[in-house]
PDB file of C-alpha atoms in Angstrom:
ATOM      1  CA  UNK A   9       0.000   0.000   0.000  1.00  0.00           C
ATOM      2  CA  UNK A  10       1.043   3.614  -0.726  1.00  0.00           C
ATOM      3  CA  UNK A  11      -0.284   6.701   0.671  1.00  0.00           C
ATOM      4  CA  UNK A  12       0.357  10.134  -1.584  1.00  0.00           C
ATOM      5  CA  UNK A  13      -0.897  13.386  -0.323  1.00  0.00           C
ATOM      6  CA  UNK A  14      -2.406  16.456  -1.918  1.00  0.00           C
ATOM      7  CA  UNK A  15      -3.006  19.892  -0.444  1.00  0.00           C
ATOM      8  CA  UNK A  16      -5.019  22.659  -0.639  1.00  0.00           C
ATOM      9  CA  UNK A  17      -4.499  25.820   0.775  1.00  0.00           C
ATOM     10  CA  UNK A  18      -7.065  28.768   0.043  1.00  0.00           C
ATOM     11  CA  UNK A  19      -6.964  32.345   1.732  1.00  0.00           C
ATOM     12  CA  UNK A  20     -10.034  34.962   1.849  1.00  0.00           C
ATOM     13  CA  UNK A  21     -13.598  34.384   0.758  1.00  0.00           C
ATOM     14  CA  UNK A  22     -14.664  33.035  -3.060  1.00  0.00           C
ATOM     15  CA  UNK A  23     -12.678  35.622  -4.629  1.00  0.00           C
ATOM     16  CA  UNK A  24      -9.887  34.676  -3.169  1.00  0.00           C
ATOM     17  CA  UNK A  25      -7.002  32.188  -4.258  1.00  0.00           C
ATOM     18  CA  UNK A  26      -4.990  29.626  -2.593  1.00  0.00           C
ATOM     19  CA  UNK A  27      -2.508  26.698  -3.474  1.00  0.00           C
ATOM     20  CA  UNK A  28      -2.539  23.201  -4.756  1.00  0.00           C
ATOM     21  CA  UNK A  29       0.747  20.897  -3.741  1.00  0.00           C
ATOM     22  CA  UNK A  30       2.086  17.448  -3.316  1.00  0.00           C
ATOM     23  CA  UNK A  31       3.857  15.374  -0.961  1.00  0.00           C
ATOM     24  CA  UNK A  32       7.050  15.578  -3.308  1.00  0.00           C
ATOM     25  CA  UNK A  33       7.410  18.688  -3.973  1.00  0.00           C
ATOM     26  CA  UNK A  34       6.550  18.333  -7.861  1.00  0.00           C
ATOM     27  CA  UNK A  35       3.630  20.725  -7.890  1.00  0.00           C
ATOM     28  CA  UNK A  36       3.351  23.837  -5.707  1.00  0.00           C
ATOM     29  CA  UNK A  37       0.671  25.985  -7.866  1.00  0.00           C
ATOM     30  CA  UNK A  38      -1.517  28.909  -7.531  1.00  0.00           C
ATOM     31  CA  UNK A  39      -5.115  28.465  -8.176  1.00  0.00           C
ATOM     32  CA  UNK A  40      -8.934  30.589  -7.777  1.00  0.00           C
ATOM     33  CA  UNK A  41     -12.294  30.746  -9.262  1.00  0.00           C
ATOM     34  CA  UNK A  42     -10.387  32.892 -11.968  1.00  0.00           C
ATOM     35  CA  UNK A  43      -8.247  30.018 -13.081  1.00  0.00           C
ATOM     36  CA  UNK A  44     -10.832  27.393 -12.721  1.00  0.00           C
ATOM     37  CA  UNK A  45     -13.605  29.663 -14.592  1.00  0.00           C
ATOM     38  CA  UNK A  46     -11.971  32.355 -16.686  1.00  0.00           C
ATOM     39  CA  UNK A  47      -9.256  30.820 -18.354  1.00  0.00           C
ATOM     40  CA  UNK A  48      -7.017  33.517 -15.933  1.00  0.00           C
ATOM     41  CA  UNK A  49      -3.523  32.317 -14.536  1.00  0.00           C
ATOM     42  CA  UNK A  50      -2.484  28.865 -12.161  1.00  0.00           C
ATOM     43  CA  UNK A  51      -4.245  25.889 -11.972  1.00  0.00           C
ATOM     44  CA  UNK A  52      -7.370  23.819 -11.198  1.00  0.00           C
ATOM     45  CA  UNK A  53      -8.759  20.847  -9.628  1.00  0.00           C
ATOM     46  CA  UNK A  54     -10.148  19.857 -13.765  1.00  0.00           C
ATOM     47  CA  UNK A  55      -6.464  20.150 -15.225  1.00  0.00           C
ATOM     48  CA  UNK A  56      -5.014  18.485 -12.187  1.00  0.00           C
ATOM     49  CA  UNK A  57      -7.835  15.376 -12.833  1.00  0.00           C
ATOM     50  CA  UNK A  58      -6.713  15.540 -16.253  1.00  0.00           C
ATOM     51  CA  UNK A  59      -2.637  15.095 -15.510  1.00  0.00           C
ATOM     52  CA  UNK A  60      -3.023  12.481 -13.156  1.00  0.00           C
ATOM     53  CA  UNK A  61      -5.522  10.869 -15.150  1.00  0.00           C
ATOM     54  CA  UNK A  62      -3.380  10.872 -18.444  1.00  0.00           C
ATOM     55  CA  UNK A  63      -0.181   9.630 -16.421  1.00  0.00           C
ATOM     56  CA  UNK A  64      -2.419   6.686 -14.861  1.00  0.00           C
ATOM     57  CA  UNK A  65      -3.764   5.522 -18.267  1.00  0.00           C
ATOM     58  CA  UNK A  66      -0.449   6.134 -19.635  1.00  0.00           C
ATOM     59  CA  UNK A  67       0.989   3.612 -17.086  1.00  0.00           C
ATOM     60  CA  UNK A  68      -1.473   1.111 -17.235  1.00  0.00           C
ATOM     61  CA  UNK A  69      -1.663   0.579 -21.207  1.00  0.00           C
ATOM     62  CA  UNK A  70       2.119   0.528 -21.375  1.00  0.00           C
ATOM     63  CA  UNK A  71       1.729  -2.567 -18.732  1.00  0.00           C
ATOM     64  CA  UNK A  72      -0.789  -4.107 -20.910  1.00  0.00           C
ATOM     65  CA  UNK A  73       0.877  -3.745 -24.044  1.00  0.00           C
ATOM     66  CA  UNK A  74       3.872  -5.030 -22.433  1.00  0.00           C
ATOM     67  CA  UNK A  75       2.886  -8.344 -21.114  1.00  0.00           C
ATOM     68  CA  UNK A  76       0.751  -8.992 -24.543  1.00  0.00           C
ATOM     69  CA  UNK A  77       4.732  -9.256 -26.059  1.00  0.00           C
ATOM     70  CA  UNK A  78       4.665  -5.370 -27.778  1.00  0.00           C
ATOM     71  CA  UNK A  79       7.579  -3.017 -27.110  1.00  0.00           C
ATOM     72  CA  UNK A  80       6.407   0.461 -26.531  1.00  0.00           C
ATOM     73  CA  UNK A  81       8.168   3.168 -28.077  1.00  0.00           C
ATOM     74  CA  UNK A  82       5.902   5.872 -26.614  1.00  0.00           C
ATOM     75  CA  UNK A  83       2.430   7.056 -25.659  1.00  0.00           C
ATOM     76  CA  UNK A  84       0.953  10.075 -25.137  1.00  0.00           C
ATOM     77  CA  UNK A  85      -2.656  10.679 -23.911  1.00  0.00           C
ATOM     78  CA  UNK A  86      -4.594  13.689 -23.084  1.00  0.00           C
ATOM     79  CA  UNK A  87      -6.993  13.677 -20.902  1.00  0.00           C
ATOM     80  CA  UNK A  88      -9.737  16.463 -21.339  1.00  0.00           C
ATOM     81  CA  UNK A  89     -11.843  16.955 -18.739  1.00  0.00           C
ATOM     82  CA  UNK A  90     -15.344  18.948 -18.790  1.00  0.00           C
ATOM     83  CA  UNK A  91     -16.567  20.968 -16.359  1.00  0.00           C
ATOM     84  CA  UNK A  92     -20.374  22.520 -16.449  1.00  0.00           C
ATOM     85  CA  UNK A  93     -20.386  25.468 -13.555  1.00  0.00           C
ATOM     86  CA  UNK A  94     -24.057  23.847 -13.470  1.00  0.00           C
ATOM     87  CA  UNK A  95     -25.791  27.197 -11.709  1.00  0.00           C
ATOM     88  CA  UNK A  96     -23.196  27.151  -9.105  1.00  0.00           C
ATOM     89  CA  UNK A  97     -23.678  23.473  -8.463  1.00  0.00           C
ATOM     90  CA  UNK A  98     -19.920  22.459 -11.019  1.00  0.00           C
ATOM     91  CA  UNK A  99     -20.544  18.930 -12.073  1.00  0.00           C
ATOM     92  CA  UNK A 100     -17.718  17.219 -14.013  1.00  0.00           C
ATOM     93  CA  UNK A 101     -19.963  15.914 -16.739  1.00  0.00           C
ATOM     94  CA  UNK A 102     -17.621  14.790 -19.236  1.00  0.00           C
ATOM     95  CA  UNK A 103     -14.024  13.061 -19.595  1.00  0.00           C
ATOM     96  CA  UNK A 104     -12.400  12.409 -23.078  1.00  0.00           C
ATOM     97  CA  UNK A 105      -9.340  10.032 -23.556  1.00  0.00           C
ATOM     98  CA  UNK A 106      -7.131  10.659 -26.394  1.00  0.00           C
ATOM     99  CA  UNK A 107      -3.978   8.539 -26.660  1.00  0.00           C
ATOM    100  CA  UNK A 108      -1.612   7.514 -29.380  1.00  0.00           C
ATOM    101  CA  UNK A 109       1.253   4.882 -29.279  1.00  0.00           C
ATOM    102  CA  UNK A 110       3.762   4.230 -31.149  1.00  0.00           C
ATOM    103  CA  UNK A 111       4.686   0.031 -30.629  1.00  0.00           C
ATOM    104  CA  UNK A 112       6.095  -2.924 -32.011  1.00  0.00           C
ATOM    105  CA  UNK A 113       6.895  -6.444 -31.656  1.00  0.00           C
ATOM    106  CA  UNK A 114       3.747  -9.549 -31.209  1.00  0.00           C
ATOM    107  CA  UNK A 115       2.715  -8.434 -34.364  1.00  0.00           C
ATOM    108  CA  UNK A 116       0.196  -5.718 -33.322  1.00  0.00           C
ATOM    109  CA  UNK A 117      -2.637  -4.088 -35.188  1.00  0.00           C
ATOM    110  CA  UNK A 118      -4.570  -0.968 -34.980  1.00  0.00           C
ATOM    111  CA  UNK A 119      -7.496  -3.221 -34.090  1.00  0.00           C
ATOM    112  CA  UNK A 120      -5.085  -4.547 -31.281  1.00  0.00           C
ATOM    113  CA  UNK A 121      -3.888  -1.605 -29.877  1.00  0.00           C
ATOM    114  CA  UNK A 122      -7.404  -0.072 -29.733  1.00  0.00           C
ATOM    115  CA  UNK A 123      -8.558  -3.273 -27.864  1.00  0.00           C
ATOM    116  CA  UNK A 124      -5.370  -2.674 -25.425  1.00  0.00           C
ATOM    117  CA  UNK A 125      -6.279   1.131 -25.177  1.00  0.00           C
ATOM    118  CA  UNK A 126     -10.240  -0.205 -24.101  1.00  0.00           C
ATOM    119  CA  UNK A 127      -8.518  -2.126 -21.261  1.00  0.00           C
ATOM    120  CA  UNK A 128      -6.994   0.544 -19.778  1.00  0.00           C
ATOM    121  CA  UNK A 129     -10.087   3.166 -20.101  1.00  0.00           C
ATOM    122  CA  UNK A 130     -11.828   0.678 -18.260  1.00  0.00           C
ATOM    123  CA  UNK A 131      -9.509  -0.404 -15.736  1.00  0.00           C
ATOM    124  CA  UNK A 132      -6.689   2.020 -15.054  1.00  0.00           C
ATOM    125  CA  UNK A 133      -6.596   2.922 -11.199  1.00  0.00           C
ATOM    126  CA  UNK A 134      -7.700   7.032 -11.886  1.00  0.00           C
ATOM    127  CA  UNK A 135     -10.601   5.675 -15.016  1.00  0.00           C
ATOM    128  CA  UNK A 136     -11.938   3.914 -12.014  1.00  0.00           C
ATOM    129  CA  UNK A 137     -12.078   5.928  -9.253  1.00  0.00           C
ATOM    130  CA  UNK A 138     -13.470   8.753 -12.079  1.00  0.00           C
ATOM    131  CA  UNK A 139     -16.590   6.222 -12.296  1.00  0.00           C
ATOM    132  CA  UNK A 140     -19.151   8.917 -11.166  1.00  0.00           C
ATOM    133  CA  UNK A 141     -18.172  10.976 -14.612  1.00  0.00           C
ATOM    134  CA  UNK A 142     -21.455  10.239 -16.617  1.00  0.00           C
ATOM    135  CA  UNK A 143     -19.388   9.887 -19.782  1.00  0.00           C
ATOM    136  CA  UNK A 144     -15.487   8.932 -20.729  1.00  0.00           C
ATOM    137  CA  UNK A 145     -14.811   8.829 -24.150  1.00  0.00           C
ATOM    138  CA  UNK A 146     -11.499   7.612 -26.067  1.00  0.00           C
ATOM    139  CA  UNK A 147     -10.065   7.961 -28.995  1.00  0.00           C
ATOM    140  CA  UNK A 148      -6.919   5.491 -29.958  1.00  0.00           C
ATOM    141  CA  UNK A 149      -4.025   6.313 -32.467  1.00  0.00           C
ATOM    142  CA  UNK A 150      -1.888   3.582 -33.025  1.00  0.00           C
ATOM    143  CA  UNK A 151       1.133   4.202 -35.101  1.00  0.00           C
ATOM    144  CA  UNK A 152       2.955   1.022 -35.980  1.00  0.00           C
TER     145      UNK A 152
END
């Protein structure tokens, strides 16, 4: 078992701003309701869903492809998430997978790799725990 720790830090009322870090010391970033809402400096919760989710998937369809016999040259994956502000009630209502890898070895096809890229939608550690998200999406580039 491992235990990793985010924190938040905010200061001041709604209109006020705060800061988003991790255990390691990799991410020590400003964020407020202008860089969740407005498109205005830092970060948000909805890009920080996004990284981790991307890395997780990432992770997870490199393992698959991996013990099915393929070498992975790389991956990349984006993970977009969507945010309505919902009348002041935000509801993530929307999570879109796109991921292309470049592999070879076992003989793999596109068919293949989008099969591989299913798995890990389905079953990466972050795609699970993201289960509430009434809709994840994918799209699968594989480039032989």
């Amino acid at each position: 078992m491992a235990d990793h720790k985010g924190t938040a830090a905010w200061t001041g009322d709604i209109k006020g701003s705060g800061t988003l870090s991790t255990e390691s010391g990799a991410l020590n970033a400003p964020y407020s309701v202008g860089s969740r809402f407005e498109g205005k400096g830092g970060t948000n919760p909805e890009e920080l869903i996004g990284a981790a989710h991307a890395g997780c998937y990432t992770m997870y369809l490199t393992s698959v492809l991996t013990k099915h016999g393929h070498q992975v040259e790389s991956i990349t994956t984006t993970s977009t998430v969507t945010m309505n502000p919902n009348n002041g009630h935000p509801v993530i209502e929307r999570i879109h997978v796109s991921t292309e890898g470049k592999v070879s070895g076992g003989n793999i096809t596109a068919e293949d790799f989008q099969q591989h890229a299913e798995d890990a939608k389905a079953n990466c550690p972050v795609s699970k725990a993201l289960g509430a998200v009434p809709e994840m999406t994918l799209d699968a580039k594989f480039v032989g």
